[in-house]
Amino acid sequence: MRFVFEAGHGLSTAGKRTPDGEKEWSFNNKQLLACQNFLKNYEGVQILRVDDPSGKRDVPLKERTDKSNRFGADAYVSFHNNAVSGAKYGDHEGMETYSYMGRNPKSEKLQKAIHKHLIKATKNKDRGRKEANFHVLRETKCAAVLTESFFMDSKNDIKKLRDDSYLKATGEAIAKGIVECYELKKKSKKPKPDYVGKRAESIYKGSDGLNFYSKATFNKKYRAGVLKYQYGFPKILRKLKVEGANMFEVKNSKGKTYYITASEKYIRVE
Ligand SMILES: [Zn+2]
């Protein structure tokens, strides 16, 4: 799945700040990064950012949507925070999301999912799912949603905007909406250890050779044979803790299973 994100305006775009001069882009950017980070844990996700990640350049909207269309995006999310005038703090507050005017089932489905998770995460006043004729919603060929998570000039919301944990939760809520909408699968936690399937070779130069065993033990009773220097087993199956040390479970060329020390002093994984 291909997702396109952007953090609204540029850092120094006129207006677009709190009455105290804090920049909207900085809030949007933290939400975007949290969203992006969250989605890294899911399979098959490609993300393209179409604003300037440093915030310095206010990338024109046409450039953003052209890039998104060329990328072949499945969904486009524009991260914003709201203001009435930005001149002074007022009693207004809350969250709203936007999709393009008229019926667009793909965008509405994404909007619904994002909206639901945003409300849950921000516990903001729900100002509703809305429609608008915004360039980024109209000119994108994929599902497209614009979020206005908080009011920058709200007496209430500004407290949350100044709290990074809220910004993170907001970004992650948007990600959760995306995960739900596109039924993304979480990456499996444990990658296969890098020694599995590789050859184990003795680097022990002693003339007595390196013992290997028919059971997972260092007990001589189960000694099955001896590996000479540079001899080995073609396939490591797994590593296990045995009597306070590590052993490899290995297979020989005939498919028989044996056990041998996994100590790097004696065994090289190839
Ligand atoms: Zn904005």
PDB file of C-alpha atoms and ligand atoms in Angstrom:
ATOM      1  CA  MET A   1       0.000   0.000   0.000  1.00  0.00           C
ATOM      2  CA  ARG A   2       1.269   3.444  -0.902  1.00  0.00           C
ATOM      3  CA  PHE A   3       0.549   6.343   1.399  1.00  0.00           C
ATOM      4  CA  VAL A   4       1.311  10.001   0.860  1.00  0.00           C
ATOM      5  CA  PHE A   5       1.635  12.409   3.764  1.00  0.00           C
ATOM      6  CA  GLU A   6       2.243  16.108   4.161  1.00  0.00           C
ATOM      7  CA  ALA A   7       2.316  18.430   7.149  1.00  0.00           C
ATOM      8  CA  GLY A   8       0.229  21.244   5.732  1.00  0.00           C
ATOM      9  CA  HIS A   9       1.990  24.522   5.062  1.00  0.00           C
ATOM     10  CA  GLY A  10       5.582  25.626   5.425  1.00  0.00           C
ATOM     11  CA  LEU A  11       7.196  26.599   8.692  1.00  0.00           C
ATOM     12  CA  SER A  12       7.058  30.299   7.905  1.00  0.00           C
ATOM     13  CA  THR A  13       3.823  30.465   5.901  1.00  0.00           C
ATOM     14  CA  ALA A  14       1.990  33.674   6.822  1.00  0.00           C
ATOM     15  CA  GLY A  15      -0.733  33.223   9.449  1.00  0.00           C
ATOM     16  CA  LYS A  16      -0.740  29.514  10.319  1.00  0.00           C
ATOM     17  CA  ARG A  17       0.441  29.960  13.889  1.00  0.00           C
ATOM     18  CA  THR A  18      -0.843  30.319  17.432  1.00  0.00           C
ATOM     19  CA  PRO A  19      -1.458  33.758  18.959  1.00  0.00           C
ATOM     20  CA  ASP A  20       1.934  33.227  20.654  1.00  0.00           C
ATOM     21  CA  GLY A  21       3.664  32.582  17.333  1.00  0.00           C
ATOM     22  CA  GLU A  22       4.058  28.799  17.522  1.00  0.00           C
ATOM     23  CA  LYS A  23       3.998  27.430  13.966  1.00  0.00           C
ATOM     24  CA  GLU A  24       1.247  25.153  12.726  1.00  0.00           C
ATOM     25  CA  TRP A  25       3.762  23.163  10.661  1.00  0.00           C
ATOM     26  CA  SER A  26       5.631  22.111  13.829  1.00  0.00           C
ATOM     27  CA  PHE A  27       2.486  20.576  15.299  1.00  0.00           C
ATOM     28  CA  ASN A  28       1.469  18.952  12.012  1.00  0.00           C
ATOM     29  CA  ASN A  29       4.981  17.594  11.517  1.00  0.00           C
ATOM     30  CA  LYS A  30       5.078  15.857  14.907  1.00  0.00           C
ATOM     31  CA  GLN A  31       1.733  14.234  14.172  1.00  0.00           C
ATOM     32  CA  LEU A  32       2.921  13.124  10.736  1.00  0.00           C
ATOM     33  CA  LEU A  33       6.146  11.622  12.092  1.00  0.00           C
ATOM     34  CA  ALA A  34       4.263   9.687  14.782  1.00  0.00           C
ATOM     35  CA  CYS A  35       1.899   8.357  12.129  1.00  0.00           C
ATOM     36  CA  GLN A  36       4.777   7.360   9.860  1.00  0.00           C
ATOM     37  CA  ASN A  37       6.620   5.660  12.722  1.00  0.00           C
ATOM     38  CA  PHE A  38       3.567   3.682  13.715  1.00  0.00           C
ATOM     39  CA  LEU A  39       3.037   2.412  10.171  1.00  0.00           C
ATOM     40  CA  LYS A  40       6.632   1.161   9.966  1.00  0.00           C
ATOM     41  CA  ASN A  41       5.462  -1.812  12.023  1.00  0.00           C
ATOM     42  CA  TYR A  42       3.082  -2.915   9.275  1.00  0.00           C
ATOM     43  CA  GLU A  43       3.750  -5.045   6.239  1.00  0.00           C
ATOM     44  CA  GLY A  44       3.877  -3.773   2.697  1.00  0.00           C
ATOM     45  CA  VAL A  45       3.699  -0.057   3.525  1.00  0.00           C
ATOM     46  CA  GLN A  46       5.407   2.556   1.350  1.00  0.00           C
ATOM     47  CA  ILE A  47       5.284   6.173   2.433  1.00  0.00           C
ATOM     48  CA  LEU A  48       6.038   9.272   0.383  1.00  0.00           C
ATOM     49  CA  ARG A  49       6.194  12.694   1.955  1.00  0.00           C
ATOM     50  CA  VAL A  50       5.299  15.518  -0.427  1.00  0.00           C
ATOM     51  CA  ASP A  51       5.936  18.578   1.736  1.00  0.00           C
ATOM     52  CA  ASP A  52       9.431  19.743   2.659  1.00  0.00           C
ATOM     53  CA  PRO A  53      10.451  17.585   5.687  1.00  0.00           C
ATOM     54  CA  SER A  54      12.508  20.511   7.018  1.00  0.00           C
ATOM     55  CA  GLY A  55       9.506  22.829   6.709  1.00  0.00           C
ATOM     56  CA  LYS A  56      11.599  25.510   4.998  1.00  0.00           C
ATOM     57  CA  ARG A  57       9.807  25.452   1.661  1.00  0.00           C
ATOM     58  CA  ASP A  58       6.029  25.707   1.434  1.00  0.00           C
ATOM     59  CA  VAL A  59       5.690  23.213  -1.414  1.00  0.00           C
ATOM     60  CA  PRO A  60       2.923  24.371  -3.791  1.00  0.00           C
ATOM     61  CA  LEU A  61      -0.227  22.249  -3.571  1.00  0.00           C
ATOM     62  CA  LYS A  62      -0.114  21.281  -7.245  1.00  0.00           C
ATOM     63  CA  GLU A  63       3.406  19.950  -6.804  1.00  0.00           C
ATOM     64  CA  ARG A  64       2.174  17.855  -3.870  1.00  0.00           C
ATOM     65  CA  THR A  65      -0.776  16.296  -5.654  1.00  0.00           C
ATOM     66  CA  ASP A  66       1.201  15.736  -8.887  1.00  0.00           C
ATOM     67  CA  LYS A  67       3.836  13.832  -6.903  1.00  0.00           C
ATOM     68  CA  SER A  68       1.157  11.785  -5.192  1.00  0.00           C
ATOM     69  CA  ASN A  69      -0.515  10.872  -8.477  1.00  0.00           C
ATOM     70  CA  ARG A  70       2.799   9.901 -10.081  1.00  0.00           C
ATOM     71  CA  PHE A  71       3.596   7.745  -7.029  1.00  0.00           C
ATOM     72  CA  GLY A  72       0.328   5.876  -7.558  1.00  0.00           C
ATOM     73  CA  ALA A  73      -0.826   6.528  -3.999  1.00  0.00           C
ATOM     74  CA  ASP A  74      -3.642   4.529  -2.436  1.00  0.00           C
ATOM     75  CA  ALA A  75      -4.315   7.249   0.107  1.00  0.00           C
ATOM     76  CA  TYR A  76      -3.295  10.831   0.833  1.00  0.00           C
ATOM     77  CA  VAL A  77      -3.423  12.393   4.290  1.00  0.00           C
ATOM     78  CA  SER A  78      -2.868  16.095   4.889  1.00  0.00           C
ATOM     79  CA  PHE A  79      -2.077  16.906   8.543  1.00  0.00           C
ATOM     80  CA  HIS A  80      -3.374  20.236   9.814  1.00  0.00           C
ATOM     81  CA  ASN A  81      -4.413  22.072  12.942  1.00  0.00           C
ATOM     82  CA  ASN A  82      -7.153  24.622  12.909  1.00  0.00           C
ATOM     83  CA  ALA A  83      -7.590  28.312  13.727  1.00  0.00           C
ATOM     84  CA  VAL A  84     -10.446  30.785  13.654  1.00  0.00           C
ATOM     85  CA  SER A  85      -8.292  33.885  13.307  1.00  0.00           C
ATOM     86  CA  GLY A  86      -5.083  32.984  15.121  1.00  0.00           C
ATOM     87  CA  ALA A  87      -5.157  36.438  16.725  1.00  0.00           C
ATOM     88  CA  LYS A  88      -6.335  35.509  20.230  1.00  0.00           C
ATOM     89  CA  TYR A  89      -7.372  32.440  22.195  1.00  0.00           C
ATOM     90  CA  GLY A  90     -11.110  31.733  22.254  1.00  0.00           C
ATOM     91  CA  ASP A  91     -13.610  29.272  23.647  1.00  0.00           C
ATOM     92  CA  HIS A  92     -14.037  27.318  20.396  1.00  0.00           C
ATOM     93  CA  GLU A  93     -12.448  23.875  20.337  1.00  0.00           C
ATOM     94  CA  GLY A  94     -12.476  20.459  18.771  1.00  0.00           C
ATOM     95  CA  MET A  95     -11.564  18.216  15.911  1.00  0.00           C
ATOM     96  CA  GLU A  96     -12.827  17.840  12.368  1.00  0.00           C
ATOM     97  CA  THR A  97     -11.823  15.870   9.289  1.00  0.00           C
ATOM     98  CA  TYR A  98     -12.402  16.612   5.614  1.00  0.00           C
ATOM     99  CA  SER A  99     -12.943  14.686   2.426  1.00  0.00           C
ATOM    100  CA  TYR A 100     -13.841  16.000  -1.017  1.00  0.00           C
ATOM    101  CA  MET A 101     -17.367  17.233  -1.696  1.00  0.00           C
ATOM    102  CA  GLY A 102     -19.802  14.740  -3.087  1.00  0.00           C
ATOM    103  CA  ARG A 103     -19.810  11.022  -2.748  1.00  0.00           C
ATOM    104  CA  ASN A 104     -16.429   9.359  -2.810  1.00  0.00           C
ATOM    105  CA  PRO A 105     -16.712   6.008  -1.017  1.00  0.00           C
ATOM    106  CA  LYS A 106     -12.953   5.387  -0.838  1.00  0.00           C
ATOM    107  CA  SER A 107     -12.265   8.725   0.838  1.00  0.00           C
ATOM    108  CA  GLU A 108     -15.289   8.486   3.101  1.00  0.00           C
ATOM    109  CA  LYS A 109     -14.269   5.072   4.344  1.00  0.00           C
ATOM    110  CA  LEU A 110     -10.796   6.348   5.219  1.00  0.00           C
ATOM    111  CA  GLN A 111     -12.202   9.517   6.756  1.00  0.00           C
ATOM    112  CA  LYS A 112     -14.598   7.539   8.972  1.00  0.00           C
ATOM    113  CA  ALA A 113     -11.814   5.306  10.264  1.00  0.00           C
ATOM    114  CA  ILE A 114      -9.400   8.180  10.925  1.00  0.00           C
ATOM    115  CA  HIS A 115     -12.120  10.298  12.517  1.00  0.00           C
ATOM    116  CA  LYS A 116     -13.153   7.543  14.901  1.00  0.00           C
ATOM    117  CA  HIS A 117      -9.608   6.923  16.120  1.00  0.00           C
ATOM    118  CA  LEU A 118      -8.833  10.651  16.378  1.00  0.00           C
ATOM    119  CA  ILE A 119     -11.810  11.307  18.634  1.00  0.00           C
ATOM    120  CA  LYS A 120     -10.796   8.407  20.827  1.00  0.00           C
ATOM    121  CA  ALA A 121      -7.195   9.617  21.127  1.00  0.00           C
ATOM    122  CA  THR A 122      -7.775  13.355  21.566  1.00  0.00           C
ATOM    123  CA  LYS A 123     -11.024  13.186  23.572  1.00  0.00           C
ATOM    124  CA  ASN A 124     -11.724  16.400  21.706  1.00  0.00           C
ATOM    125  CA  LYS A 125     -15.092  17.884  20.958  1.00  0.00           C
ATOM    126  CA  ASP A 126     -16.325  16.184  17.789  1.00  0.00           C
ATOM    127  CA  ARG A 127     -17.086  18.852  15.187  1.00  0.00           C
ATOM    128  CA  GLY A 128     -17.912  16.187  12.657  1.00  0.00           C
ATOM    129  CA  ARG A 129     -16.858  14.728   9.365  1.00  0.00           C
ATOM    130  CA  LYS A 130     -16.981  17.455   6.750  1.00  0.00           C
ATOM    131  CA  GLU A 131     -16.591  17.946   3.016  1.00  0.00           C
ATOM    132  CA  ALA A 132     -14.658  20.671   1.253  1.00  0.00           C
ATOM    133  CA  ASN A 133     -13.371  21.661  -2.155  1.00  0.00           C
ATOM    134  CA  PHE A 134      -9.704  21.732  -1.063  1.00  0.00           C
ATOM    135  CA  HIS A 135      -7.050  21.303  -3.746  1.00  0.00           C
ATOM    136  CA  VAL A 136      -5.373  18.304  -2.074  1.00  0.00           C
ATOM    137  CA  LEU A 137      -8.713  16.510  -1.753  1.00  0.00           C
ATOM    138  CA  ARG A 138      -9.896  17.380  -5.255  1.00  0.00           C
ATOM    139  CA  GLU A 139      -6.739  16.826  -7.323  1.00  0.00           C
ATOM    140  CA  THR A 140      -5.560  13.568  -5.770  1.00  0.00           C
ATOM    141  CA  LYS A 141      -6.604  10.440  -7.639  1.00  0.00           C
ATOM    142  CA  CYS A 142      -6.713   8.320  -4.482  1.00  0.00           C
ATOM    143  CA  ALA A 143      -8.620   8.363  -1.201  1.00  0.00           C
ATOM    144  CA  ALA A 144      -7.789  11.682   0.448  1.00  0.00           C
ATOM    145  CA  VAL A 145      -8.427  13.053   3.928  1.00  0.00           C
ATOM    146  CA  LEU A 146      -7.410  16.286   5.624  1.00  0.00           C
ATOM    147  CA  THR A 147      -7.309  16.349   9.412  1.00  0.00           C
ATOM    148  CA  GLU A 148      -7.768  19.385  11.668  1.00  0.00           C
ATOM    149  CA  SER A 149      -6.993  17.807  15.017  1.00  0.00           C
ATOM    150  CA  PHE A 150      -6.976  20.831  17.334  1.00  0.00           C
ATOM    151  CA  PHE A 151      -7.589  24.581  17.262  1.00  0.00           C
ATOM    152  CA  MET A 152      -4.341  26.472  17.687  1.00  0.00           C
ATOM    153  CA  ASP A 153      -6.262  29.496  19.006  1.00  0.00           C
ATOM    154  CA  SER A 154      -8.458  27.551  21.426  1.00  0.00           C
ATOM    155  CA  LYS A 155      -7.974  28.088  25.167  1.00  0.00           C
ATOM    156  CA  ASN A 156      -8.548  24.371  25.652  1.00  0.00           C
ATOM    157  CA  ASP A 157      -6.898  22.741  22.650  1.00  0.00           C
ATOM    158  CA  ILE A 158      -3.670  24.733  22.895  1.00  0.00           C
ATOM    159  CA  LYS A 159      -2.798  22.829  26.085  1.00  0.00           C
ATOM    160  CA  LYS A 160      -2.938  19.545  24.172  1.00  0.00           C
ATOM    161  CA  LEU A 161      -0.995  20.970  21.225  1.00  0.00           C
ATOM    162  CA  ARG A 162       1.812  21.923  23.596  1.00  0.00           C
ATOM    163  CA  ASP A 163       1.927  18.386  24.952  1.00  0.00           C
ATOM    164  CA  ASP A 164       4.038  16.124  22.715  1.00  0.00           C
ATOM    165  CA  SER A 165       2.326  13.020  24.058  1.00  0.00           C
ATOM    166  CA  TYR A 166      -0.956  14.319  22.627  1.00  0.00           C
ATOM    167  CA  LEU A 167       0.647  15.056  19.280  1.00  0.00           C
ATOM    168  CA  LYS A 168       2.087  11.534  19.213  1.00  0.00           C
ATOM    169  CA  ALA A 169      -1.264  10.004  20.159  1.00  0.00           C
ATOM    170  CA  THR A 170      -2.939  12.046  17.430  1.00  0.00           C
ATOM    171  CA  GLY A 171      -0.491  10.884  14.762  1.00  0.00           C
ATOM    172  CA  GLU A 172      -0.849   7.297  15.918  1.00  0.00           C
ATOM    173  CA  ALA A 173      -4.635   7.591  15.869  1.00  0.00           C
ATOM    174  CA  ILE A 174      -4.478   8.645  12.224  1.00  0.00           C
ATOM    175  CA  ALA A 175      -2.217   5.649  11.577  1.00  0.00           C
ATOM    176  CA  LYS A 176      -4.681   3.353  13.350  1.00  0.00           C
ATOM    177  CA  GLY A 177      -7.425   4.654  11.088  1.00  0.00           C
ATOM    178  CA  ILE A 178      -5.273   3.819   8.065  1.00  0.00           C
ATOM    179  CA  VAL A 179      -4.489   0.357   9.475  1.00  0.00           C
ATOM    180  CA  GLU A 180      -8.177  -0.332  10.020  1.00  0.00           C
ATOM    181  CA  CYS A 181      -9.282   1.001   6.638  1.00  0.00           C
ATOM    182  CA  TYR A 182      -6.738  -0.999   4.659  1.00  0.00           C
ATOM    183  CA  GLU A 183      -6.622  -4.026   6.993  1.00  0.00           C
ATOM    184  CA  LEU A 184      -2.841  -3.757   7.297  1.00  0.00           C
ATOM    185  CA  LYS A 185      -1.004  -6.636   8.910  1.00  0.00           C
ATOM    186  CA  LYS A 186       1.529  -6.125  11.647  1.00  0.00           C
ATOM    187  CA  LYS A 187       5.057  -7.282  10.844  1.00  0.00           C
ATOM    188  CA  SER A 188       5.953 -10.426  12.760  1.00  0.00           C
ATOM    189  CA  LYS A 189       8.082  -9.426  15.734  1.00  0.00           C
ATOM    190  CA  LYS A 190      10.784 -12.077  15.593  1.00  0.00           C
ATOM    191  CA  PRO A 191      12.831 -12.109  12.421  1.00  0.00           C
ATOM    192  CA  LYS A 192      14.475 -15.472  11.779  1.00  0.00           C
ATOM    193  CA  PRO A 193      17.916 -15.548  13.457  1.00  0.00           C
ATOM    194  CA  ASP A 194      20.617 -15.047  10.837  1.00  0.00           C
ATOM    195  CA  TYR A 195      22.381 -18.364  11.565  1.00  0.00           C
ATOM    196  CA  VAL A 196      19.375 -20.529  10.704  1.00  0.00           C
ATOM    197  CA  GLY A 197      19.966 -22.556   7.528  1.00  0.00           C
ATOM    198  CA  LYS A 198      23.683 -21.752   7.457  1.00  0.00           C
ATOM    199  CA  ARG A 199      26.700 -24.039   7.702  1.00  0.00           C
ATOM    200  CA  ALA A 200      28.463 -24.581  11.040  1.00  0.00           C
ATOM    201  CA  GLU A 201      32.184 -25.180  10.694  1.00  0.00           C
ATOM    202  CA  SER A 202      34.746 -26.165  13.307  1.00  0.00           C
ATOM    203  CA  ILE A 203      37.547 -23.662  13.816  1.00  0.00           C
ATOM    204  CA  TYR A 204      39.006 -25.708  16.660  1.00  0.00           C
ATOM    205  CA  LYS A 205      42.575 -26.666  15.781  1.00  0.00           C
ATOM    206  CA  GLY A 206      43.166 -29.142  18.601  1.00  0.00           C
ATOM    207  CA  SER A 207      44.094 -32.627  17.396  1.00  0.00           C
ATOM    208  CA  ASP A 208      41.328 -34.141  19.561  1.00  0.00           C
ATOM    209  CA  GLY A 209      38.648 -32.409  17.437  1.00  0.00           C
ATOM    210  CA  LEU A 210      35.312 -30.991  18.478  1.00  0.00           C
ATOM    211  CA  ASN A 211      32.711 -33.282  20.019  1.00  0.00           C
ATOM    212  CA  PHE A 212      29.225 -33.447  18.694  1.00  0.00           C
ATOM    213  CA  TYR A 213      26.332 -35.210  20.353  1.00  0.00           C
ATOM    214  CA  SER A 214      23.180 -37.175  19.549  1.00  0.00           C
ATOM    215  CA  LYS A 215      21.238 -35.303  22.251  1.00  0.00           C
ATOM    216  CA  ALA A 216      21.153 -31.688  23.433  1.00  0.00           C
ATOM    217  CA  THR A 217      23.794 -32.189  26.109  1.00  0.00           C
ATOM    218  CA  PHE A 218      27.547 -31.979  26.658  1.00  0.00           C
ATOM    219  CA  ASN A 219      27.440 -35.342  28.433  1.00  0.00           C
ATOM    220  CA  LYS A 220      30.128 -37.645  26.937  1.00  0.00           C
ATOM    221  CA  LYS A 221      27.667 -40.533  27.121  1.00  0.00           C
ATOM    222  CA  TYR A 222      25.858 -39.038  24.096  1.00  0.00           C
ATOM    223  CA  ARG A 223      28.934 -38.120  22.114  1.00  0.00           C
ATOM    224  CA  ALA A 224      28.224 -39.098  18.501  1.00  0.00           C
ATOM    225  CA  GLY A 225      31.516 -38.148  16.923  1.00  0.00           C
ATOM    226  CA  VAL A 226      34.256 -35.599  16.441  1.00  0.00           C
ATOM    227  CA  LEU A 227      34.609 -32.722  13.970  1.00  0.00           C
ATOM    228  CA  LYS A 228      38.084 -32.015  12.689  1.00  0.00           C
ATOM    229  CA  TYR A 229      39.308 -28.496  11.945  1.00  0.00           C
ATOM    230  CA  GLN A 230      37.340 -26.984   9.028  1.00  0.00           C
ATOM    231  CA  TYR A 231      34.824 -29.821   8.947  1.00  0.00           C
ATOM    232  CA  GLY A 232      31.240 -28.910   9.563  1.00  0.00           C
ATOM    233  CA  PHE A 233      27.525 -29.477   9.310  1.00  0.00           C
ATOM    234  CA  PRO A 234      25.715 -28.067   6.276  1.00  0.00           C
ATOM    235  CA  LYS A 235      22.672 -26.778   8.108  1.00  0.00           C
ATOM    236  CA  ILE A 236      21.979 -25.095  11.452  1.00  0.00           C
ATOM    237  CA  LEU A 237      18.382 -25.590  12.623  1.00  0.00           C
ATOM    238  CA  ARG A 238      18.358 -23.550  15.828  1.00  0.00           C
ATOM    239  CA  LYS A 239      20.334 -22.419  18.821  1.00  0.00           C
ATOM    240  CA  LEU A 240      19.460 -23.612  22.314  1.00  0.00           C
ATOM    241  CA  LYS A 241      20.652 -23.115  25.873  1.00  0.00           C
ATOM    242  CA  VAL A 242      22.172 -26.303  27.259  1.00  0.00           C
ATOM    243  CA  GLU A 243      23.761 -26.642  30.670  1.00  0.00           C
ATOM    244  CA  GLY A 244      24.537 -22.939  30.824  1.00  0.00           C
ATOM    245  CA  ALA A 245      26.071 -22.781  27.335  1.00  0.00           C
ATOM    246  CA  ASN A 246      24.777 -22.434  23.768  1.00  0.00           C
ATOM    247  CA  MET A 247      24.414 -25.314  21.369  1.00  0.00           C
ATOM    248  CA  PHE A 248      23.446 -25.487  17.735  1.00  0.00           C
ATOM    249  CA  GLU A 249      21.045 -28.136  16.567  1.00  0.00           C
ATOM    250  CA  VAL A 250      22.434 -29.117  13.188  1.00  0.00           C
ATOM    251  CA  LYS A 251      21.756 -31.535  10.367  1.00  0.00           C
ATOM    252  CA  ASN A 252      24.409 -33.508   8.509  1.00  0.00           C
ATOM    253  CA  SER A 253      24.311 -34.172   4.758  1.00  0.00           C
ATOM    254  CA  LYS A 254      22.235 -37.316   5.347  1.00  0.00           C
ATOM    255  CA  GLY A 255      19.605 -35.383   7.292  1.00  0.00           C
ATOM    256  CA  LYS A 256      20.578 -36.701  10.741  1.00  0.00           C
ATOM    257  CA  THR A 257      20.256 -34.278  13.647  1.00  0.00           C
ATOM    258  CA  TYR A 258      23.137 -33.597  16.040  1.00  0.00           C
ATOM    259  CA  TYR A 259      24.136 -31.067  18.673  1.00  0.00           C
ATOM    260  CA  ILE A 260      27.336 -29.114  18.879  1.00  0.00           C
ATOM    261  CA  THR A 261      28.648 -26.150  20.827  1.00  0.00           C
ATOM    262  CA  ALA A 262      27.618 -22.741  19.433  1.00  0.00           C
ATOM    263  CA  SER A 263      30.603 -20.998  21.023  1.00  0.00           C
ATOM    264  CA  GLU A 264      32.244 -18.596  18.588  1.00  0.00           C
ATOM    265  CA  LYS A 265      35.575 -19.808  19.887  1.00  0.00           C
ATOM    266  CA  TYR A 266      35.012 -23.189  18.246  1.00  0.00           C
ATOM    267  CA  ILE A 267      32.367 -22.745  15.567  1.00  0.00           C
ATOM    268  CA  ARG A 268      32.107 -20.384  12.622  1.00  0.00           C
ATOM    269  CA  VAL A 269      28.732 -19.746  10.977  1.00  0.00           C
ATOM    270  CA  GLU A 270      29.084 -19.498   7.220  1.00  0.00           C
TER     271      GLU A 270
HETATM  272 ZN    ZN B   1      -3.388  24.285   8.124  1.00  0.00          ZN
END
